[in-house]
PDB file of C-alpha atoms (C1' of nucleotides) in Angstrom:
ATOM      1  CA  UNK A   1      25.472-115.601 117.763  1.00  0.00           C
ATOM      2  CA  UNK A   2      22.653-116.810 115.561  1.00  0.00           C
ATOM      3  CA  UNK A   3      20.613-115.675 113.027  1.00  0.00           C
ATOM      4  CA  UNK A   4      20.023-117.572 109.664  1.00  0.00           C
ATOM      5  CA  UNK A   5      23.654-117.426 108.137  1.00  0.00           C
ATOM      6  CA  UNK A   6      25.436-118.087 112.028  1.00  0.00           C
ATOM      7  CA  UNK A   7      22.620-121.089 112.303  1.00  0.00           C
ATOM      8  CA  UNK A   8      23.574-122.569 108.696  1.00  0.00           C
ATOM      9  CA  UNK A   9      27.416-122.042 109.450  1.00  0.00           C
ATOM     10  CA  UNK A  10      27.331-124.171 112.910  1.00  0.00           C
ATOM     11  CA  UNK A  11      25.067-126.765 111.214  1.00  0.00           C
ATOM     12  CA  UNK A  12      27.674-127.114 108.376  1.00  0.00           C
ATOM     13  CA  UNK A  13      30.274-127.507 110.849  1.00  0.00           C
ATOM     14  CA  UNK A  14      28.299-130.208 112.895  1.00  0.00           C
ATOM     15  CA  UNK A  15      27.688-132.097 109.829  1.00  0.00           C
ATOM     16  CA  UNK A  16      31.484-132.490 109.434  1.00  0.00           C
ATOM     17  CA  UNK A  17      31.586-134.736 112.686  1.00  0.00           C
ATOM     18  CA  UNK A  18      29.425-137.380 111.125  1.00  0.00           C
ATOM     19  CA  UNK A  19      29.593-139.747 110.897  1.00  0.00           C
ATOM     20  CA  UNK A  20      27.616-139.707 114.009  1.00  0.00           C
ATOM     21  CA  UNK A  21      26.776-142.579 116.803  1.00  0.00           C
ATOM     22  CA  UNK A  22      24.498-143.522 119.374  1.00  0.00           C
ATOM     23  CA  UNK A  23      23.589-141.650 122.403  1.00  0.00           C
ATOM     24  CA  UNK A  24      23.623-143.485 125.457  1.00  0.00           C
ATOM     25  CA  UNK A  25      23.315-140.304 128.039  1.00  0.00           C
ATOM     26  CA  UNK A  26      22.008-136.796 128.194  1.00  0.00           C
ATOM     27  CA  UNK A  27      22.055-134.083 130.646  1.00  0.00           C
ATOM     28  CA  UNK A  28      21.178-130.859 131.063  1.00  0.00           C
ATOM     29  CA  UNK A  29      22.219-127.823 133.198  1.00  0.00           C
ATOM     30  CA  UNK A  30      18.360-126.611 134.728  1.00  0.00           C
ATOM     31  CA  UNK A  31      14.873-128.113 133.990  1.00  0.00           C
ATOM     32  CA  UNK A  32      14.372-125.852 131.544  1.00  0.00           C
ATOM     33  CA  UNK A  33      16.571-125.687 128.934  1.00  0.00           C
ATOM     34  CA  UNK A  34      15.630-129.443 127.642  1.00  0.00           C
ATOM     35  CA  UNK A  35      12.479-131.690 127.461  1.00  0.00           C
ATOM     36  CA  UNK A  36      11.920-134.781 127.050  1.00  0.00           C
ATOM     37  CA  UNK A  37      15.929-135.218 125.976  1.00  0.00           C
ATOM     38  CA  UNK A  38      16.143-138.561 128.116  1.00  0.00           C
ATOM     39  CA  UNK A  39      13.726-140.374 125.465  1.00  0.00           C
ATOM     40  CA  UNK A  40      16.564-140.197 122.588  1.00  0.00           C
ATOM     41  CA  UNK A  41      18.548-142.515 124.045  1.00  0.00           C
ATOM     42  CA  UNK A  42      19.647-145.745 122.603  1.00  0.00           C
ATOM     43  CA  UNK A  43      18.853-143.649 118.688  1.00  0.00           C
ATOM     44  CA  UNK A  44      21.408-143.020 116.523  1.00  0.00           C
ATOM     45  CA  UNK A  45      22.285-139.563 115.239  1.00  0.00           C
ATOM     46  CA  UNK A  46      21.572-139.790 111.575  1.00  0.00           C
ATOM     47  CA  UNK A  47      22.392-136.061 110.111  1.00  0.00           C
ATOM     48  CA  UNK A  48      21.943-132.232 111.520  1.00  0.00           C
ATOM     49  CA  UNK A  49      20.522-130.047 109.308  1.00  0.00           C
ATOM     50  CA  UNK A  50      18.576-126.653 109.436  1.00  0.00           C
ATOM     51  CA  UNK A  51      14.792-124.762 108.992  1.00  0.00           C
ATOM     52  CA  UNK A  52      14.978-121.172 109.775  1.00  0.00           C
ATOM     53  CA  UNK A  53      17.104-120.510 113.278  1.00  0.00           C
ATOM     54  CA  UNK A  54      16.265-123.976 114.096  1.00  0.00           C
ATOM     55  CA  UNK A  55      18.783-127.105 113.899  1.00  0.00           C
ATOM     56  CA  UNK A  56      17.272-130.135 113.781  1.00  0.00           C
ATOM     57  CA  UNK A  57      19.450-133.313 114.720  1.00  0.00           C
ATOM     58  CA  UNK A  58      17.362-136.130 112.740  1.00  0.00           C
ATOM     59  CA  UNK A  59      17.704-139.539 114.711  1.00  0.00           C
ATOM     60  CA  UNK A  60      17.236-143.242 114.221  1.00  0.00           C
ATOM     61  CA  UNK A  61      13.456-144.049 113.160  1.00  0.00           C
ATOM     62  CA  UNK A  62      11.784-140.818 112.702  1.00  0.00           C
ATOM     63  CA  UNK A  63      12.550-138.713 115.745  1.00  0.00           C
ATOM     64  CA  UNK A  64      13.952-135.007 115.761  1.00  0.00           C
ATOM     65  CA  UNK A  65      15.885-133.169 118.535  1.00  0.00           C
ATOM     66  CA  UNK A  66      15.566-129.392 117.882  1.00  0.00           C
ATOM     67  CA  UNK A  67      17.472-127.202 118.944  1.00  0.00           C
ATOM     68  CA  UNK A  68      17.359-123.413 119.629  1.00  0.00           C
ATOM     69  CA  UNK A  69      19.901-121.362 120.226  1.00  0.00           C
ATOM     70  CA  UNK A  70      18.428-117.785 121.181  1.00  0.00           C
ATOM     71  CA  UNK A  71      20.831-115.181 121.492  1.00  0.00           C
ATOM     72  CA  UNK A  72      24.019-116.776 122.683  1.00  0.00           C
ATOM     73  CA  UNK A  73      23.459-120.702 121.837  1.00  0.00           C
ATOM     74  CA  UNK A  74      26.167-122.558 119.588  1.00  0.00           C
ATOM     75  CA  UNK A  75      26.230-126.473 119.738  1.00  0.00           C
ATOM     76  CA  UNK A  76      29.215-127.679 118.824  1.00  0.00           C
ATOM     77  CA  UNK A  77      30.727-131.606 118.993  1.00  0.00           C
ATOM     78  CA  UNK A  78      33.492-132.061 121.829  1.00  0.00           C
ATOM     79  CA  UNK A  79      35.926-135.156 121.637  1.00  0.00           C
ATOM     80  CA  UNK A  80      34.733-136.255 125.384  1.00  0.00           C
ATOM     81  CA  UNK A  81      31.853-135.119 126.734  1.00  0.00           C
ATOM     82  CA  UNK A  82      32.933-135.741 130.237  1.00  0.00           C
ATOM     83  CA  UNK A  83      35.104-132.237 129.540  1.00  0.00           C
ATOM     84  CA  UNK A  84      32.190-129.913 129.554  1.00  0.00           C
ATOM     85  CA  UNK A  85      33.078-126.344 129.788  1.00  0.00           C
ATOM     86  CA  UNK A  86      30.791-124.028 132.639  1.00  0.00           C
ATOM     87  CA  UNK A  87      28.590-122.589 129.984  1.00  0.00           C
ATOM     88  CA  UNK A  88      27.446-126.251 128.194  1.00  0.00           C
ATOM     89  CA  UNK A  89      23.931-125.955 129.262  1.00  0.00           C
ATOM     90  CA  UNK A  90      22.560-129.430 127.837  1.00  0.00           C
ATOM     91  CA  UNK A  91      24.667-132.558 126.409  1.00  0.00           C
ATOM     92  CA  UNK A  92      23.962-135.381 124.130  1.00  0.00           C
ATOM     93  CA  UNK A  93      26.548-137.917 124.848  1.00  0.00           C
ATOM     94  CA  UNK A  94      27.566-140.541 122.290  1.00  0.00           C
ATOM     95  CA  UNK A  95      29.049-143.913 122.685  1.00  0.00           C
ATOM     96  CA  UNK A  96      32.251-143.492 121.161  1.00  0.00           C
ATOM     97  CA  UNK A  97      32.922-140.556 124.343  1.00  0.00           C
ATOM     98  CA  UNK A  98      32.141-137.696 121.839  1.00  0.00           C
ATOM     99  CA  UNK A  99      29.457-135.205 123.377  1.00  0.00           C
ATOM    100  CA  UNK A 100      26.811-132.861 121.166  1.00  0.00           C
ATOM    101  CA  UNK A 101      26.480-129.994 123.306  1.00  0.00           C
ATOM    102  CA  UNK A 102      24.918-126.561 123.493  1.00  0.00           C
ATOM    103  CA  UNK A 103      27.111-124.015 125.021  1.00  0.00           C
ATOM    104  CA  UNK A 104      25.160-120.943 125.959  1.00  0.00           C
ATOM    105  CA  UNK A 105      26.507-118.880 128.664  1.00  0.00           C
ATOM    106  CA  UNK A 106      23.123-116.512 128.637  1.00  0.00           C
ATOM    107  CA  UNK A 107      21.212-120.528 129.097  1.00  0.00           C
ATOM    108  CA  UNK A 108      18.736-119.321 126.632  1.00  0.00           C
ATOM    109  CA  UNK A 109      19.007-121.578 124.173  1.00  0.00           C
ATOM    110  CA  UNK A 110      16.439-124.607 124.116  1.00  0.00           C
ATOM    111  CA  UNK A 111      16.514-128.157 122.851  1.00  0.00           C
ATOM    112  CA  UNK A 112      13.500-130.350 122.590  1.00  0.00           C
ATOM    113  CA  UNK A 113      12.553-133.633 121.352  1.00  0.00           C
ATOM    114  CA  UNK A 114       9.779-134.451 118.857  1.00  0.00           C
ATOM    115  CA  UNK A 115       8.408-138.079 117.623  1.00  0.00           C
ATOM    116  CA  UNK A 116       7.883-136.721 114.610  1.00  0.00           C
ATOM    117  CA  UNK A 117       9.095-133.537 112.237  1.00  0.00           C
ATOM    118  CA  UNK A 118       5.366-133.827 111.031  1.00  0.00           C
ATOM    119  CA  UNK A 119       3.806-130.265 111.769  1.00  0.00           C
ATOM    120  CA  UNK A 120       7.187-128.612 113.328  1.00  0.00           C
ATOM    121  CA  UNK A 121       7.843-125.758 111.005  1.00  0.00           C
ATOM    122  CA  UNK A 122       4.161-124.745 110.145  1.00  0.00           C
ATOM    123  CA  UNK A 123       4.169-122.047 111.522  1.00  0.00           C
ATOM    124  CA  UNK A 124       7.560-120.912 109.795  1.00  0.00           C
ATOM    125  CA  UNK A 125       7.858-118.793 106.242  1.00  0.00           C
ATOM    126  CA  UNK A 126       9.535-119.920 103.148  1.00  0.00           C
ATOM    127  CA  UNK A 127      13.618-120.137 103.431  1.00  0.00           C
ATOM    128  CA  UNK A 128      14.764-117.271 102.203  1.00  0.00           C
ATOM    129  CA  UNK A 129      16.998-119.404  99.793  1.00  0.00           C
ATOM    130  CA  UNK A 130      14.070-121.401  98.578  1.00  0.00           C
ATOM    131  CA  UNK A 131      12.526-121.327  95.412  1.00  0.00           C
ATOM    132  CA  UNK A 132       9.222-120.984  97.982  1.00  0.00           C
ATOM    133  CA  UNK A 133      10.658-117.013  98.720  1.00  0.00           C
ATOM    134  CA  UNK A 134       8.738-115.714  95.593  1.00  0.00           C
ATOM    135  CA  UNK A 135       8.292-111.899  94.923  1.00  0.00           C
ATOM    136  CA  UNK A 136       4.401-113.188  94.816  1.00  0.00           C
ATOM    137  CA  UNK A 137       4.520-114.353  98.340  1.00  0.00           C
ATOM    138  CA  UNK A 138       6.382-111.614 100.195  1.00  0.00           C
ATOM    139  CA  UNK A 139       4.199-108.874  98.991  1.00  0.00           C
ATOM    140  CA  UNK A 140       1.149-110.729  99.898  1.00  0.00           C
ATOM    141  CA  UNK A 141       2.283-110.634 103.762  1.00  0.00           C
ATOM    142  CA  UNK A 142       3.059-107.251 103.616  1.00  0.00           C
ATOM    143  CA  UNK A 143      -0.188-106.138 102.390  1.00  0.00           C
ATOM    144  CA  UNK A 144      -2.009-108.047 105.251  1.00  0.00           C
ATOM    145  CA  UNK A 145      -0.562-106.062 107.675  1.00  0.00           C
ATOM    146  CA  UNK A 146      -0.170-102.631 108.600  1.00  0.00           C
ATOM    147  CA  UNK A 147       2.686-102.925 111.384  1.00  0.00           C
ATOM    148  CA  UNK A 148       6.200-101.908 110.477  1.00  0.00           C
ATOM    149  CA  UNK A 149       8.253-103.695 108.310  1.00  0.00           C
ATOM    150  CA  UNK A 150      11.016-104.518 110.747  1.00  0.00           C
ATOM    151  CA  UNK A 151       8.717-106.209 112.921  1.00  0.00           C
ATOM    152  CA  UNK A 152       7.465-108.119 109.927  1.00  0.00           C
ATOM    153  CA  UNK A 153      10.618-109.212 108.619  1.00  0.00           C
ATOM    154  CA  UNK A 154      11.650-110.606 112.263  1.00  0.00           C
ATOM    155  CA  UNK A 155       8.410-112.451 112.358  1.00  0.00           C
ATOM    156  CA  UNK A 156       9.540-115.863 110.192  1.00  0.00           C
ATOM    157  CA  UNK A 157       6.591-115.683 108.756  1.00  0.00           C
ATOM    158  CA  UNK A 158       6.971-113.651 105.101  1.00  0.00           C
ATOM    159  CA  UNK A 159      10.613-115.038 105.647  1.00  0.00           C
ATOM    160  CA  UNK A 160      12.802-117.147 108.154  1.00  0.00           C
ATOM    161  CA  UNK A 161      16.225-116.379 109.305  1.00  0.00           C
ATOM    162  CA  UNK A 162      16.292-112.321 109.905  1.00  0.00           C
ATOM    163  CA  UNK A 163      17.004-111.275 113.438  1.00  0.00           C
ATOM    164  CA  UNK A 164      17.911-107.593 114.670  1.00  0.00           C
ATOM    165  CA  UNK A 165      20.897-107.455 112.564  1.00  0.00           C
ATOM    166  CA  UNK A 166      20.316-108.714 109.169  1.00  0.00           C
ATOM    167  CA  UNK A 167      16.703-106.983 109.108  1.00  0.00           C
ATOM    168  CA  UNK A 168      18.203-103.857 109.798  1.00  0.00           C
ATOM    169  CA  UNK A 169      20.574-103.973 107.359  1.00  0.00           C
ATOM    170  CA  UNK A 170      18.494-105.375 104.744  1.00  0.00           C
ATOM    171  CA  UNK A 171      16.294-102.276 105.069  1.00  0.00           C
ATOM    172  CA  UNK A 172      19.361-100.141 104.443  1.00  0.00           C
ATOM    173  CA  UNK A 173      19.876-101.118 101.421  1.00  0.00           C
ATOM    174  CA  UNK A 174      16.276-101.521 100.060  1.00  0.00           C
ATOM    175  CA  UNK A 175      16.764 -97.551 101.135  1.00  0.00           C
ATOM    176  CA  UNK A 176      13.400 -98.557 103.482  1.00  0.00           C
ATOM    177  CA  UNK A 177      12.665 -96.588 106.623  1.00  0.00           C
ATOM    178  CA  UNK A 178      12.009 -99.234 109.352  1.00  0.00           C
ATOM    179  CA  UNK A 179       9.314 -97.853 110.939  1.00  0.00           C
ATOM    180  CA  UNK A 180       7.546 -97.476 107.761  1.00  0.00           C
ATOM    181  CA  UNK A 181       4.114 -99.580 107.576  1.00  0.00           C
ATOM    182  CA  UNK A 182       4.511-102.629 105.848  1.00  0.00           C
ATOM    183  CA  UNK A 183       1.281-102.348 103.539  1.00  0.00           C
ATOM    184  CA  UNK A 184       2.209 -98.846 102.667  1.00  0.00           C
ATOM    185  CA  UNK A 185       5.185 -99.397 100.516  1.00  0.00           C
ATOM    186  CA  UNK A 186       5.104-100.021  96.754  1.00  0.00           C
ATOM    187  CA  UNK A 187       4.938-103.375  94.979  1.00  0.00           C
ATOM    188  CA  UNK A 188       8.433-102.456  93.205  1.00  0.00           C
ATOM    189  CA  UNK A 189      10.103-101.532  96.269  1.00  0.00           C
ATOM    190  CA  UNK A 190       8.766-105.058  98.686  1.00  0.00           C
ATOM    191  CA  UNK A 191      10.512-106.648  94.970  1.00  0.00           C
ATOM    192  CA  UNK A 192      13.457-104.298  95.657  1.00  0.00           C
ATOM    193  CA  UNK A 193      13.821-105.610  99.355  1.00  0.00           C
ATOM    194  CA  UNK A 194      13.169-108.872  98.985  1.00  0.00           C
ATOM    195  CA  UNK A 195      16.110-109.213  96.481  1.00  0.00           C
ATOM    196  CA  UNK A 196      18.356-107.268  99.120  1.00  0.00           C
ATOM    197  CA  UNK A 197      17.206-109.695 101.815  1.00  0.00           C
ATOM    198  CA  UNK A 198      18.907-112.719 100.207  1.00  0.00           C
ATOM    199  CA  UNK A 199      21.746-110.263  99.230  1.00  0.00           C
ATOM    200  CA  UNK A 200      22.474-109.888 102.602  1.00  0.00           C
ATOM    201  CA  UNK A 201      22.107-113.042 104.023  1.00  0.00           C
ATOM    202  CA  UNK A 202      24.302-114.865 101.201  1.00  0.00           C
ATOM    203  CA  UNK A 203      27.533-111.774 101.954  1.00  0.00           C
ATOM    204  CA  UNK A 204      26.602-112.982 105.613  1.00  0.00           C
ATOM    205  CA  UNK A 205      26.883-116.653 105.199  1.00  0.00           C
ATOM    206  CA  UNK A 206      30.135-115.840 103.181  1.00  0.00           C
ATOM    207  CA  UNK A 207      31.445-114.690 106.324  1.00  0.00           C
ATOM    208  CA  UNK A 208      30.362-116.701 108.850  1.00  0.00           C
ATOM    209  CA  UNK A 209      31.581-120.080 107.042  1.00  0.00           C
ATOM    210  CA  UNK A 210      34.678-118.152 106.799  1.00  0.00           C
ATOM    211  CA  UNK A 211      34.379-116.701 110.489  1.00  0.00           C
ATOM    212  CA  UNK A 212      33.702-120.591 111.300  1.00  0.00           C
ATOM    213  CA  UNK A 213      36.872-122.050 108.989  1.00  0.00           C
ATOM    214  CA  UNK A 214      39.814-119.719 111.005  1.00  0.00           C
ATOM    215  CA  UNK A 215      40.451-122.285 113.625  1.00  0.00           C
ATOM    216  CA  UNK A 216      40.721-119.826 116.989  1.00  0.00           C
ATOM    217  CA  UNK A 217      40.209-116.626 115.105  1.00  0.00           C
ATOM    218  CA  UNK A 218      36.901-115.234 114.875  1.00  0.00           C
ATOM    219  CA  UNK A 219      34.821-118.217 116.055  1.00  0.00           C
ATOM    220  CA  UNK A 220      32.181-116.224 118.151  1.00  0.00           C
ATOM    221  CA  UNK A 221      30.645-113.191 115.985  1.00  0.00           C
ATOM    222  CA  UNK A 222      30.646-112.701 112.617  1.00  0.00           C
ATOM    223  CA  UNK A 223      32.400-110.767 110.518  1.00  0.00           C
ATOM    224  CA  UNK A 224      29.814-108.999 108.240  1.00  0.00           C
ATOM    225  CA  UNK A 225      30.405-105.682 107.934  1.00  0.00           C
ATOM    226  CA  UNK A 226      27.310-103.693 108.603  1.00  0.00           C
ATOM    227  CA  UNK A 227      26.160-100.382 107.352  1.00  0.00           C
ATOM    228  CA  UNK A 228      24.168 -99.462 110.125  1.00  0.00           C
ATOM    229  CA  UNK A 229      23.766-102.198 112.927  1.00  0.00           C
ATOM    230  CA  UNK A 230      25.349-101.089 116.089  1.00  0.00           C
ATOM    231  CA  UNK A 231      26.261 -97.656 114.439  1.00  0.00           C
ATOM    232  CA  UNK A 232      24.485 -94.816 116.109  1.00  0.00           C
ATOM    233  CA  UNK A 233      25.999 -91.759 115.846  1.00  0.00           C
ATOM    234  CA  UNK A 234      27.972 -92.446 113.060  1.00  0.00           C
ATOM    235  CA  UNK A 235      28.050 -91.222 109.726  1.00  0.00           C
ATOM    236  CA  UNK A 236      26.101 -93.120 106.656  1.00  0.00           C
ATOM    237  CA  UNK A 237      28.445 -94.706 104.190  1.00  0.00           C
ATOM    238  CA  UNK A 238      26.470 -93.810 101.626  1.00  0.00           C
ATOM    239  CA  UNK A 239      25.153 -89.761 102.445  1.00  0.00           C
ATOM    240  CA  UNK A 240      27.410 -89.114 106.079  1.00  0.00           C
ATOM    241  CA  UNK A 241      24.644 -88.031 107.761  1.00  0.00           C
ATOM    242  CA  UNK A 242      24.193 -89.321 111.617  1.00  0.00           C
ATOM    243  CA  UNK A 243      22.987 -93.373 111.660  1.00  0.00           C
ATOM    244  CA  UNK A 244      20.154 -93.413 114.091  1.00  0.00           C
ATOM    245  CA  UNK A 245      18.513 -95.833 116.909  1.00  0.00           C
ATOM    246  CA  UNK A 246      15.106 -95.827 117.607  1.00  0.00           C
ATOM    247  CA  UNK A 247      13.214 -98.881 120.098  1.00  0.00           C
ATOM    248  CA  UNK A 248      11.276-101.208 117.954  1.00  0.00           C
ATOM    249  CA  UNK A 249       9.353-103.936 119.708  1.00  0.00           C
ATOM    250  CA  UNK A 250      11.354-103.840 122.589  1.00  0.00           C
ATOM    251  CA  UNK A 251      14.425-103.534 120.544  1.00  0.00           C
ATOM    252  CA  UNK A 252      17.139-101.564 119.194  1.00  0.00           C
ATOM    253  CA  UNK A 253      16.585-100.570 115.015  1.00  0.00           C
ATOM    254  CA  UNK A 254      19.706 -98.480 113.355  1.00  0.00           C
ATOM    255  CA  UNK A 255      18.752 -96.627 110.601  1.00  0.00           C
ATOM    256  CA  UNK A 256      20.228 -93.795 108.415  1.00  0.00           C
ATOM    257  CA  UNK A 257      17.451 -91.004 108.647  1.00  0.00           C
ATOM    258  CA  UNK A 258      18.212 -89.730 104.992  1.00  0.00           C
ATOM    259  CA  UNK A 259      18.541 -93.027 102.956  1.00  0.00           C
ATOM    260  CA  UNK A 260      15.968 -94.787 104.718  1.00  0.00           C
ATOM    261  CA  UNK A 261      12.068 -92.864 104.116  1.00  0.00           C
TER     262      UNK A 261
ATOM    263  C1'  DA B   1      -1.013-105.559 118.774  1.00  0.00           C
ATOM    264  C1'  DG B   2       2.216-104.293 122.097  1.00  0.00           C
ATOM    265  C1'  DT B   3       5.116-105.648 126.460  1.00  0.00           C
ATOM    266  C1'  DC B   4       7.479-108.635 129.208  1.00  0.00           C
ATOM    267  C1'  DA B   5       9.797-112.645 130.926  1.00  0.00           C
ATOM    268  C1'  DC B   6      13.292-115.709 130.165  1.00  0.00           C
ATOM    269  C1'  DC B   7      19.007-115.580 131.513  1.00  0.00           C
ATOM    270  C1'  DT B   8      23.825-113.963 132.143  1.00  0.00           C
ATOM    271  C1'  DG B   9      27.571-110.920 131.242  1.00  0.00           C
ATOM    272  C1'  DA B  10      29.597-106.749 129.398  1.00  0.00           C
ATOM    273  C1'  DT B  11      29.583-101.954 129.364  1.00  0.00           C
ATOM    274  C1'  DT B  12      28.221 -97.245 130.953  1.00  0.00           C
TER     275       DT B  12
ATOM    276  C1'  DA C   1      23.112 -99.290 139.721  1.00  0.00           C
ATOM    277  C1'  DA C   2      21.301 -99.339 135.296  1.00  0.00           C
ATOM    278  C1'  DT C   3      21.195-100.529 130.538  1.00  0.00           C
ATOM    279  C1'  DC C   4      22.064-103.278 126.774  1.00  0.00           C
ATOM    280  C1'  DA C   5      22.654-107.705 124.020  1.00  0.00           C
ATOM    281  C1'  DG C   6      22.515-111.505 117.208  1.00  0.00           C
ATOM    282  C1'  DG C   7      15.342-114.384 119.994  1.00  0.00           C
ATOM    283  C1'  DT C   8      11.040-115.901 120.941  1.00  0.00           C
ATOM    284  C1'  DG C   9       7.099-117.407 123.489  1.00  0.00           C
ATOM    285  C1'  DA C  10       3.569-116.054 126.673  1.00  0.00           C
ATOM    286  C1'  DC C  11       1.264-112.777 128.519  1.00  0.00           C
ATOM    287  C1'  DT C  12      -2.016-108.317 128.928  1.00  0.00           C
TER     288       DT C  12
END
DNA sequence: AGTCACCTGATT
DNA sequence: AATCAGGTGACT
């Protein structure tokens, strides 16, 4: 599911289940997907809120439990816990019977719990919503750095929240060829992208809230419609020539070869 | 700086 | 049987 606007819209949906209680029980489905879960019981849930592709479930006294969900996580609030469904990989149970849970049926998704928030993120970029996101700061980690900008906007470092889609799409309009090295484009057109970078992931969060709202309809996916994502073969919107896919760090980029140079 | 492992399921 | 998938660490 997730990248920045998916994260914010399953966070805003968790925060509608507050208010929250204490957990008395946790579980998970293999070593791995959890650590050190067990030592949040007996805190209270105090509020779920988000940093990048991260949620963060803030508990009684300091603590954090954060929460990853890779490429197929959601975590979603369930009435009784006890009714877990074969993909809920890890469970927070409350004690009024309700259950935080992450369902994940590719059991990448990771949850771990921290003392403290202290130090968490510092290895994150500015939210690309912030007032932190500055023209000033985004072309200052491109110019450090000669590898392509597609890597370096999937990095959450110049920026959080961009995965394969968004970046892609992103670079579309910013008419940016992926590939191209990141220290090698102009000042005016890193200002140019930047601005289409928020562009796209405000339309995105538009739709998944919505996606997130129709009860039953569209609740896994999103509904953004992309230029070029997922596209190959098909013609631009904008000049009809033939959208292309080229690997990229081990994954797929989508491109139009005429828009983007 | 680039590749690969982590997982499971859907599609070719 | 092989390839691909909205992500990220942990490796060479």
């Amino acid at each position: 599911m997730p990248e920045l606007p998916e994260v914010e819209a399953v966070t805003r949906k968790l925060r509608v289940a507050s208010p929250w209680a204490e957990i008395v029980a946790t579980g998970q489905f293999r070593p791995t997907t959890a650590t050190g879960l067990e030592r949040a019981i007996g805190l209270r849930v105090e509020g779920a809120s988000r940093r990048g592709k991260h949620i963060l479930l803030s508990l009684s006294g300091g603590p954090v439990v954060r929460v990853h969900l890779k490429m197929t996580g959601n975590l979603v609030v369930i009435p009784d816990v006890r009714l877990r469904t074969a993909t809920v990989r890890a469970w927070l149970a409350l004690n009024d019977g309700r259950g935080i849970v992450l369902e994940d049926p590719r059991a990448l998704g990771r949850l771990t719990f921290h003392e403290t928030i202290d130090g968490l993120f510092d290895d994150l970029g500015p939210e690309p919503f912030s007032a932190e996101f500055t023209a000033q700061h985004f072309v200052a980690e491109a110019q450090r750095t000669k590898k392509p900008i597609k890597l370096l906007l999937m990095e959450q470092r110049a920026v959080v929240g961009l995965g394969n889609i968004y970046a892609a799409e992103a670079l579309f309009q910013a008419g940016i060829h992926p590939a191209k090295p990141s220290n090698e484009i102009s000042v005016v057109r890193l200002k140019r992208l930047r601005g289409h970078i928020v562009d796209v992931l405000t339309a995105a969060l538009d739709s998944a809230i919505a996606a997130y709202e129709q009860p039953g309809a569209f609740t896994e996916g999103e509904n953004f419609p992309v230029a070029v994502y997922g596209r190959e073969g098909e013609a631009c919107w904008r000049c009809r020539a033939a959208i292309r896919r080229m690997p990229q760090g081990g994954r797929s980029t989508y491109y139009c070869p005429k828009c983007q140079r």
